[in-house]
PDB file of C-alpha atoms and ligand atoms in Angstrom:
ATOM      1  CA  MET A   1     -25.823-124.358-164.546  1.00 65.00           C
ATOM      2  CA  GLU A   2     -25.017-125.352-161.014  1.00 78.00           C
ATOM      3  CA  ILE A   3     -27.672-125.637-158.353  1.00 89.00           C
ATOM      4  CA  PRO A   4     -27.779-122.385-156.380  1.00 94.00           C
ATOM      5  CA  LEU A   5     -26.590-122.846-152.824  1.00 96.00           C
ATOM      6  CA  ILE A   6     -29.132-120.411-151.437  1.00 97.00           C
ATOM      7  CA  LYS A   7     -32.310-119.405-153.184  1.00 97.00           C
ATOM      8  CA  THR A   8     -35.179-117.227-152.013  1.00 98.00           C
ATOM      9  CA  ILE A   9     -38.597-116.973-153.610  1.00 98.00           C
ATOM     10  CA  ASP A  10     -40.706-113.929-152.761  1.00 98.00           C
ATOM     11  CA  LEU A  11     -39.198-113.905-149.324  1.00 98.00           C
ATOM     12  CA  GLY A  12     -40.710-111.466-146.864  1.00 98.00           C
ATOM     13  CA  TYR A  13     -40.578-110.611-143.203  1.00 98.00           C
ATOM     14  CA  GLU A  14     -43.171-108.781-141.177  1.00 98.00           C
ATOM     15  CA  VAL A  15     -43.182-107.961-137.502  1.00 96.00           C
ATOM     16  CA  ASP A  16     -46.020-106.252-135.604  1.00 95.00           C
ATOM     17  CA  GLY A  17     -47.721-105.440-138.893  1.00 94.00           C
ATOM     18  CA  LYS A  18     -44.603-103.692-140.184  1.00 96.00           C
ATOM     19  CA  THR A  19     -42.986-104.923-143.395  1.00 97.00           C
ATOM     20  CA  ILE A  20     -39.243-105.313-142.936  1.00 98.00           C
ATOM     21  CA  LEU A  21     -38.517-107.305-146.127  1.00 98.00           C
ATOM     22  CA  LYS A  22     -40.653-107.890-149.191  1.00 98.00           C
ATOM     23  CA  GLY A  23     -40.443-109.856-152.444  1.00 97.00           C
ATOM     24  CA  ILE A  24     -36.817-110.912-152.146  1.00 97.00           C
ATOM     25  CA  ASN A  25     -35.817-113.180-155.042  1.00 97.00           C
ATOM     26  CA  LEU A  26     -32.193-114.191-154.922  1.00 96.00           C
ATOM     27  CA  ALA A  27     -30.094-117.074-156.163  1.00 95.00           C
ATOM     28  CA  ILE A  28     -26.605-117.389-154.782  1.00 96.00           C
ATOM     29  CA  GLU A  29     -24.345-119.641-156.815  1.00 94.00           C
ATOM     30  CA  PRO A  30     -21.501-121.735-155.385  1.00 95.00           C
ATOM     31  CA  GLY A  31     -18.305-119.689-155.196  1.00 94.00           C
ATOM     32  CA  GLU A  32     -20.073-116.370-155.553  1.00 93.00           C
ATOM     33  CA  PHE A  33     -19.116-113.223-153.639  1.00 93.00           C
ATOM     34  CA  LEU A  34     -22.318-111.244-153.128  1.00 94.00           C
ATOM     35  CA  THR A  35     -22.371-107.860-151.438  1.00 94.00           C
ATOM     36  CA  ILE A  36     -25.548-106.550-149.811  1.00 95.00           C
ATOM     37  CA  THR A  37     -25.651-102.858-149.132  1.00 94.00           C
ATOM     38  CA  GLY A  38     -28.260-100.225-148.312  1.00 93.00           C
ATOM     39  CA  PRO A  39     -29.064 -97.629-145.657  1.00 93.00           C
ATOM     40  CA  SER A  40     -29.415 -98.332-141.963  1.00 93.00           C
ATOM     41  CA  GLY A  41     -32.712-100.045-141.236  1.00 94.00           C
ATOM     42  CA  SER A  42     -33.212-101.278-144.808  1.00 96.00           C
ATOM     43  CA  GLY A  43     -33.329-104.929-143.744  1.00 96.00           C
ATOM     44  CA  LYS A  44     -29.795-106.186-144.461  1.00 96.00           C
ATOM     45  CA  SER A  45     -29.241-107.897-141.113  1.00 95.00           C
ATOM     46  CA  THR A  46     -32.765-109.308-141.143  1.00 97.00           C
ATOM     47  CA  LEU A  47     -32.172-110.889-144.552  1.00 97.00           C
ATOM     48  CA  LEU A  48     -28.867-112.370-143.423  1.00 97.00           C
ATOM     49  CA  LYS A  49     -30.430-113.759-140.227  1.00 96.00           C
ATOM     50  CA  ILE A  50     -33.155-115.435-142.278  1.00 97.00           C
ATOM     51  CA  MET A  51     -30.496-117.043-144.486  1.00 97.00           C
ATOM     52  CA  ALA A  52     -28.737-118.163-141.298  1.00 95.00           C
ATOM     53  CA  THR A  53     -32.049-119.622-139.995  1.00 95.00           C
ATOM     54  CA  MET A  54     -31.830-117.476-136.896  1.00 92.00           C
ATOM     55  CA  LEU A  55     -35.116-115.902-137.980  1.00 95.00           C
ATOM     56  CA  SER A  56     -37.930-117.466-139.995  1.00 96.00           C
ATOM     57  CA  SER A  57     -39.375-115.549-142.912  1.00 97.00           C
ATOM     58  CA  THR A  58     -43.074-114.760-142.639  1.00 98.00           C
ATOM     59  CA  GLU A  59     -43.609-114.971-146.420  1.00 98.00           C
ATOM     60  CA  GLY A  60     -42.118-116.857-149.337  1.00 98.00           C
ATOM     61  CA  GLN A  61     -39.560-119.613-149.304  1.00 97.00           C
ATOM     62  CA  LEU A  62     -35.900-120.256-148.622  1.00 98.00           C
ATOM     63  CA  PHE A  63     -34.028-123.110-150.274  1.00 98.00           C
ATOM     64  CA  TYR A  64     -30.584-124.522-149.618  1.00 97.00           C
ATOM     65  CA  GLN A  65     -29.237-126.655-152.456  1.00 96.00           C
ATOM     66  CA  ASN A  66     -32.744-126.850-153.907  1.00 93.00           C
ATOM     67  CA  LYS A  67     -34.289-128.260-150.744  1.00 96.00           C
ATOM     68  CA  SER A  68     -36.627-126.290-148.538  1.00 96.00           C
ATOM     69  CA  ILE A  69     -34.933-125.043-145.422  1.00 95.00           C
ATOM     70  CA  GLU A  70     -37.458-126.912-143.279  1.00 93.00           C
ATOM     71  CA  GLU A  71     -35.947-130.203-144.412  1.00 95.00           C
ATOM     72  CA  TYR A  72     -32.632-129.447-142.718  1.00 96.00           C
ATOM     73  CA  GLU A  73     -31.737-130.060-139.139  1.00 94.00           C
ATOM     74  CA  PRO A  74     -30.668-126.623-137.766  1.00 90.00           C
ATOM     75  CA  THR A  75     -27.275-127.621-136.343  1.00 88.00           C
ATOM     76  CA  ALA A  76     -26.321-129.498-139.521  1.00 90.00           C
ATOM     77  CA  TYR A  77     -27.363-126.499-141.609  1.00 95.00           C
ATOM     78  CA  ARG A  78     -25.316-124.106-139.471  1.00 91.00           C
ATOM     79  CA  LYS A  79     -22.170-126.133-140.041  1.00 90.00           C
ATOM     80  CA  GLU A  80     -22.619-125.461-143.760  1.00 94.00           C
ATOM     81  CA  VAL A  81     -23.916-121.918-143.566  1.00 96.00           C
ATOM     82  CA  SER A  82     -22.062-119.917-140.974  1.00 93.00           C
ATOM     83  CA  TYR A  83     -23.105-116.487-139.742  1.00 92.00           C
ATOM     84  CA  CYS A  84     -20.975-113.717-138.231  1.00 88.00           C
ATOM     85  CA  PHE A  85     -22.817-111.097-136.200  1.00 82.00           C
ATOM     86  CA  GLN A  86     -22.597-107.358-136.704  1.00 76.00           C
ATOM     87  CA  THR A  87     -21.245-107.125-133.161  1.00 77.00           C
ATOM     88  CA  ALA A  88     -18.924-109.953-132.232  1.00 77.00           C
ATOM     89  CA  THR A  89     -20.201-112.155-129.443  1.00 85.00           C
ATOM     90  CA  LEU A  90     -17.629-114.193-127.603  1.00 93.00           C
ATOM     91  CA  PHE A  91     -18.471-116.537-124.756  1.00 93.00           C
ATOM     92  CA  GLY A  92     -16.628-118.270-121.947  1.00 95.00           C
ATOM     93  CA  GLU A  93     -13.525-116.794-120.353  1.00 97.00           C
ATOM     94  CA  THR A  94     -10.704-117.126-122.841  1.00 97.00           C
ATOM     95  CA  VAL A  95     -10.081-117.043-126.568  1.00 97.00           C
ATOM     96  CA  LYS A  96      -9.419-120.767-126.316  1.00 98.00           C
ATOM     97  CA  ASP A  97     -12.936-121.398-124.965  1.00 97.00           C
ATOM     98  CA  ASN A  98     -14.243-119.891-128.206  1.00 97.00           C
ATOM     99  CA  LEU A  99     -11.879-121.674-130.552  1.00 97.00           C
ATOM    100  CA  ALA A 100     -12.403-125.038-128.816  1.00 97.00           C
ATOM    101  CA  PHE A 101     -16.164-124.846-129.350  1.00 94.00           C
ATOM    102  CA  PRO A 102     -16.177-125.770-133.089  1.00 94.00           C
ATOM    103  CA  PHE A 103     -14.180-128.908-132.187  1.00 96.00           C
ATOM    104  CA  GLU A 104     -16.542-129.810-129.324  1.00 94.00           C
ATOM    105  CA  ILE A 105     -19.675-129.704-131.460  1.00 90.00           C
ATOM    106  CA  ARG A 106     -17.955-132.081-133.888  1.00 92.00           C
ATOM    107  CA  ASP A 107     -16.800-134.456-131.136  1.00 94.00           C
ATOM    108  CA  GLN A 108     -13.167-133.713-131.941  1.00 96.00           C
ATOM    109  CA  THR A 109     -10.288-132.941-129.645  1.00 97.00           C
ATOM    110  CA  PHE A 110      -8.974-129.415-129.755  1.00 97.00           C
ATOM    111  CA  ASN A 111      -6.197-128.943-132.306  1.00 97.00           C
ATOM    112  CA  GLN A 112      -3.894-126.248-130.981  1.00 97.00           C
ATOM    113  CA  GLU A 113      -1.812-125.943-134.146  1.00 97.00           C
ATOM    114  CA  LYS A 114      -4.938-125.314-136.176  1.00 97.00           C
ATOM    115  CA  ALA A 115      -5.997-122.623-133.705  1.00 97.00           C
ATOM    116  CA  PHE A 116      -2.557-120.971-133.877  1.00 97.00           C
ATOM    117  CA  SER A 117      -2.600-120.874-137.635  1.00 96.00           C
ATOM    118  CA  ALA A 118      -6.135-119.422-137.631  1.00 95.00           C
ATOM    119  CA  LEU A 119      -5.025-116.717-135.188  1.00 96.00           C
ATOM    120  CA  LYS A 120      -2.051-115.964-137.401  1.00 94.00           C
ATOM    121  CA  SER A 121      -4.283-115.604-140.474  1.00 90.00           C
ATOM    122  CA  VAL A 122      -5.960-112.592-138.830  1.00 90.00           C
ATOM    123  CA  GLY A 123      -2.745-111.111-137.472  1.00 90.00           C
ATOM    124  CA  LEU A 124      -2.977-112.358-133.867  1.00 95.00           C
ATOM    125  CA  GLU A 125      -0.012-113.901-132.024  1.00 97.00           C
ATOM    126  CA  LYS A 126      -0.127-117.339-130.411  1.00 97.00           C
ATOM    127  CA  GLU A 127      -0.319-115.693-126.982  1.00 98.00           C
ATOM    128  CA  TYR A 128      -3.868-114.641-127.760  1.00 98.00           C
ATOM    129  CA  LEU A 129      -5.112-118.176-127.274  1.00 98.00           C
ATOM    130  CA  THR A 130      -5.006-117.930-123.490  1.00 98.00           C
ATOM    131  CA  LYS A 131      -6.087-114.295-123.229  1.00 98.00           C
ATOM    132  CA  SER A 132      -9.271-113.373-121.421  1.00 97.00           C
ATOM    133  CA  VAL A 133     -12.044-112.329-123.812  1.00 96.00           C
ATOM    134  CA  ASN A 134     -12.675-109.259-121.638  1.00 95.00           C
ATOM    135  CA  SER A 135      -9.169-107.997-122.307  1.00 96.00           C
ATOM    136  CA  LEU A 136      -9.638-107.906-126.100  1.00 94.00           C
ATOM    137  CA  SER A 137     -10.381-104.778-128.111  1.00 88.00           C
ATOM    138  CA  GLY A 138     -13.514-104.681-130.284  1.00 83.00           C
ATOM    139  CA  GLY A 139     -11.474-105.413-133.390  1.00 84.00           C
ATOM    140  CA  GLU A 140      -9.686-108.337-131.753  1.00 90.00           C
ATOM    141  CA  LYS A 141     -13.013-109.804-130.612  1.00 90.00           C
ATOM    142  CA  GLN A 142     -14.336-109.515-134.147  1.00 87.00           C
ATOM    143  CA  ARG A 143     -11.300-111.328-135.525  1.00 90.00           C
ATOM    144  CA  VAL A 144     -11.633-114.159-132.998  1.00 94.00           C
ATOM    145  CA  ALA A 145     -15.357-114.466-133.817  1.00 91.00           C
ATOM    146  CA  LEU A 146     -14.461-114.674-137.486  1.00 90.00           C
ATOM    147  CA  ILE A 147     -11.904-117.455-137.145  1.00 92.00           C
ATOM    148  CA  ARG A 148     -14.234-119.380-134.833  1.00 94.00           C
ATOM    149  CA  ASN A 149     -16.442-119.665-137.937  1.00 91.00           C
ATOM    150  CA  MET A 150     -13.562-120.671-140.169  1.00 89.00           C
ATOM    151  CA  LEU A 151     -11.766-123.426-138.229  1.00 93.00           C
ATOM    152  CA  PHE A 152     -14.017-125.851-140.040  1.00 93.00           C
ATOM    153  CA  MET A 153     -14.745-124.357-143.390  1.00 90.00           C
ATOM    154  CA  PRO A 154     -18.449-123.855-144.069  1.00 94.00           C
ATOM    155  CA  LYS A 155     -19.860-123.784-147.612  1.00 95.00           C
ATOM    156  CA  VAL A 156     -21.310-120.306-147.139  1.00 97.00           C
ATOM    157  CA  LEU A 157     -20.095-117.515-144.921  1.00 95.00           C
ATOM    158  CA  LEU A 158     -22.642-114.810-144.059  1.00 96.00           C
ATOM    159  CA  LEU A 159     -20.844-111.708-142.841  1.00 94.00           C
ATOM    160  CA  ASP A 160     -22.679-108.775-141.288  1.00 94.00           C
ATOM    161  CA  GLU A 161     -20.552-105.593-141.274  1.00 92.00           C
ATOM    162  CA  VAL A 162     -17.678-107.574-139.802  1.00 90.00           C
ATOM    163  CA  THR A 163     -15.139-104.857-140.488  1.00 88.00           C
ATOM    164  CA  SER A 164     -17.109-101.946-139.031  1.00 85.00           C
ATOM    165  CA  ALA A 165     -15.381-102.143-135.622  1.00 79.00           C
ATOM    166  CA  LEU A 166     -11.903-102.483-137.116  1.00 83.00           C
ATOM    167  CA  ASP A 167      -9.269 -99.886-137.883  1.00 86.00           C
ATOM    168  CA  GLU A 168      -8.035 -99.431-141.450  1.00 88.00           C
ATOM    169  CA  GLU A 169      -5.126-101.862-141.098  1.00 86.00           C
ATOM    170  CA  ASN A 170      -7.296-104.652-139.697  1.00 84.00           C
ATOM    171  CA  GLN A 171     -10.021-104.004-142.240  1.00 87.00           C
ATOM    172  CA  ILE A 172      -7.455-104.710-144.939  1.00 87.00           C
ATOM    173  CA  ILE A 173      -6.321-107.935-143.219  1.00 85.00           C
ATOM    174  CA  ILE A 174      -9.897-109.236-142.931  1.00 86.00           C
ATOM    175  CA  ARG A 175     -10.942-108.154-146.425  1.00 88.00           C
ATOM    176  CA  SER A 176      -7.973-109.826-148.045  1.00 87.00           C
ATOM    177  CA  LEU A 177      -8.477-112.996-145.990  1.00 87.00           C
ATOM    178  CA  ILE A 178     -12.116-113.217-147.070  1.00 90.00           C
ATOM    179  CA  HIS A 179     -11.246-112.571-150.713  1.00 91.00           C
ATOM    180  CA  GLN A 180      -8.580-115.260-150.562  1.00 90.00           C
ATOM    181  CA  LEU A 181     -10.997-117.806-149.121  1.00 90.00           C
ATOM    182  CA  ASN A 182     -13.406-116.966-151.895  1.00 93.00           C
ATOM    183  CA  GLN A 183     -10.867-117.069-154.707  1.00 92.00           C
ATOM    184  CA  LYS A 184      -8.588-119.903-153.604  1.00 91.00           C
ATOM    185  CA  GLN A 185     -11.013-122.181-151.775  1.00 90.00           C
ATOM    186  CA  GLY A 186     -14.219-121.260-153.555  1.00 92.00           C
ATOM    187  CA  LEU A 187     -15.983-120.347-150.326  1.00 94.00           C
ATOM    188  CA  THR A 188     -19.308-118.626-151.049  1.00 95.00           C
ATOM    189  CA  ILE A 189     -19.532-115.242-149.362  1.00 95.00           C
ATOM    190  CA  VAL A 190     -22.492-113.005-148.593  1.00 96.00           C
ATOM    191  CA  TRP A 191     -21.114-109.747-147.313  1.00 94.00           C
ATOM    192  CA  VAL A 192     -23.222-106.993-145.766  1.00 95.00           C
ATOM    193  CA  THR A 193     -21.427-103.655-145.760  1.00 91.00           C
ATOM    194  CA  HIS A 194     -21.693 -99.881-145.864  1.00 84.00           C
ATOM    195  CA  ASN A 195     -18.056 -99.497-146.812  1.00 78.00           C
ATOM    196  CA  ALA A 196     -17.592 -97.991-150.287  1.00 72.00           C
ATOM    197  CA  GLN A 197     -14.274 -99.745-150.871  1.00 74.00           C
ATOM    198  CA  GLU A 198     -15.783-103.119-150.084  1.00 76.00           C
ATOM    199  CA  ILE A 199     -18.698-102.416-152.409  1.00 76.00           C
ATOM    200  CA  GLN A 200     -16.327-101.591-155.275  1.00 74.00           C
ATOM    201  CA  SER A 201     -14.339-104.800-154.973  1.00 72.00           C
ATOM    202  CA  SER A 202     -17.299-107.197-155.069  1.00 76.00           C
ATOM    203  CA  ASN A 203     -18.391-108.920-158.265  1.00 77.00           C
ATOM    204  CA  ARG A 204     -22.101-108.781-157.551  1.00 90.00           C
ATOM    205  CA  MET A 205     -24.017-106.302-155.448  1.00 92.00           C
ATOM    206  CA  ILE A 206     -27.593-105.712-154.394  1.00 93.00           C
ATOM    207  CA  ARG A 207     -28.912-102.636-152.628  1.00 94.00           C
ATOM    208  CA  LEU A 208     -31.829-102.852-150.228  1.00 95.00           C
ATOM    209  CA  ILE A 209     -34.058 -99.846-149.652  1.00 95.00           C
ATOM    210  CA  ASN A 210     -36.943-100.178-147.191  1.00 96.00           C
ATOM    211  CA  GLY A 211     -36.829-103.957-147.406  1.00 96.00           C
ATOM    212  CA  VAL A 212     -36.881-104.334-151.182  1.00 96.00           C
ATOM    213  CA  VAL A 213     -34.071-104.860-153.686  1.00 95.00           C
ATOM    214  CA  GLU A 214     -33.652-101.514-155.440  1.00 91.00           C
ATOM    215  CA  GLU A 215     -30.560-102.088-157.460  1.00 76.00           C
ATOM    216  CA  ALA A 216     -28.501-105.006-158.598  1.00 74.00           C
ATOM    217  CA  LYS A 217     -25.237-105.111-160.517  1.00 72.00           C
TER     218      LYS A 217
HETATM  219  N1  ATP B 301     -37.841-107.911-134.009  1.00 77.89           N
HETATM  220  C1  ATP B 301     -38.079-106.724-134.538  1.00 77.89           C
HETATM  221  N2  ATP B 301     -39.139-105.994-134.122  1.00 77.89           N
HETATM  222  C2  ATP B 301     -39.410-104.782-134.672  1.00 77.89           C
HETATM  223  N3  ATP B 301     -38.678-104.229-135.640  1.00 77.89           N
HETATM  224  C3  ATP B 301     -37.604-104.900-136.081  1.00 77.89           C
HETATM  225  C4  ATP B 301     -37.241-106.179-135.561  1.00 77.89           C
HETATM  226  N4  ATP B 301     -36.142-106.589-136.199  1.00 77.89           N
HETATM  227  C5  ATP B 301     -35.815-105.612-137.069  1.00 77.89           C
HETATM  228  N5  ATP B 301     -36.695-104.604-136.990  1.00 77.89           N
HETATM  229  C6  ATP B 301     -36.678-103.376-137.815  1.00 77.89           C
HETATM  230  O1  ATP B 301     -36.445-103.777-139.141  1.00 77.89           O
HETATM  231  C7  ATP B 301     -35.701-102.818-139.862  1.00 77.89           C
HETATM  232  C8  ATP B 301     -34.520-103.500-140.514  1.00 77.89           C
HETATM  233  O2  ATP B 301     -33.584-103.874-139.517  1.00 77.89           O
HETATM  234  P1  ATP B 301     -32.167-104.498-139.908  1.00 77.89           P
HETATM  235  O3  ATP B 301     -31.433-104.736-138.659  1.00 77.89           O
HETATM  236  O4  ATP B 301     -32.390-105.639-140.819  1.00 77.89           O
HETATM  237  O5  ATP B 301     -31.528-103.280-140.731  1.00 77.89           O
HETATM  238  P2  ATP B 301     -30.064-103.105-141.329  1.00 77.89           P
HETATM  239  O6  ATP B 301     -30.242-102.802-142.775  1.00 77.89           O
HETATM  240  O7  ATP B 301     -29.220-104.255-140.967  1.00 77.89           O
HETATM  241  O8  ATP B 301     -29.565-101.782-140.585  1.00 77.89           O
HETATM  242  P3  ATP B 301     -28.076-101.378-140.089  1.00 77.89           P
HETATM  243  O9  ATP B 301     -27.342-100.911-141.323  1.00 77.89           O
HETATM  244  O10 ATP B 301     -28.320-100.239-139.151  1.00 77.89           O
HETATM  245  O11 ATP B 301     -27.449-102.543-139.427  1.00 77.89           O
HETATM  246  C9  ATP B 301     -35.354-101.742-138.850  1.00 77.89           C
HETATM  247  O12 ATP B 301     -36.266-100.689-139.006  1.00 77.89           O
HETATM  248  C10 ATP B 301     -35.543-102.438-137.508  1.00 77.89           C
HETATM  249  O13 ATP B 301     -35.889-101.510-136.522  1.00 77.89           O
HETATM  250 MG1   MG B 302     -27.562-104.472-139.761  1.00 77.89          MG
END
């Protein structure tokens, strides 16, 4: 058996004496497509943020490729495990500012062709590159945020309700793109969603209720 990419042992999170997550034991294998579902407030985003090292668990342990998360340098880890927020956050003035950033942190010059082809993969024309981020719709922002994470392919993509701000047509574009990355390139996906259709198409699902795993299939 392969080494799990991400593994949690009795992971828990407490804040102000309130238990948000408890006893989470998960092993995510390379190439897996895991869906996390559950009602609002059940701890889905918190769990994803812990996996993204944006939050530290208050109990238990988190491993990446069998090494404790503390042994990794945060920026190196985030190049391998990439996180997309529930609400897209763009920075700077233009779409290009956002798409140039992944090149900058790798000391590379901006590759315009690569940016164009990424835009195209989510149904956005070349002209979008120079558009102001303030002029984009919610769904367009979400798509730009998504490709910002995919210009340099991570090993794991953590996606938090990334289709919730999109209309039906764009939901289909994003879902099929993510499935393709998983199936053709073996990208490991952890997908948080409420959407019944998305739940049906996943090959492994867990449901969180009040911070604990209630159901797994
Ligand atoms: N820093 C914090 N301080 C206090 N409570 C918090 C904090 N972070 C999260 N919570 C609480 O933890 C619970 C889980 O929040 P989380 O965002 O993980 O839920 P979720 O399952 O992603 O919900 P949704 O489906 O609405 O996005 C909620 O009750 C939330 O109010
Ligand atoms: Mg959430």
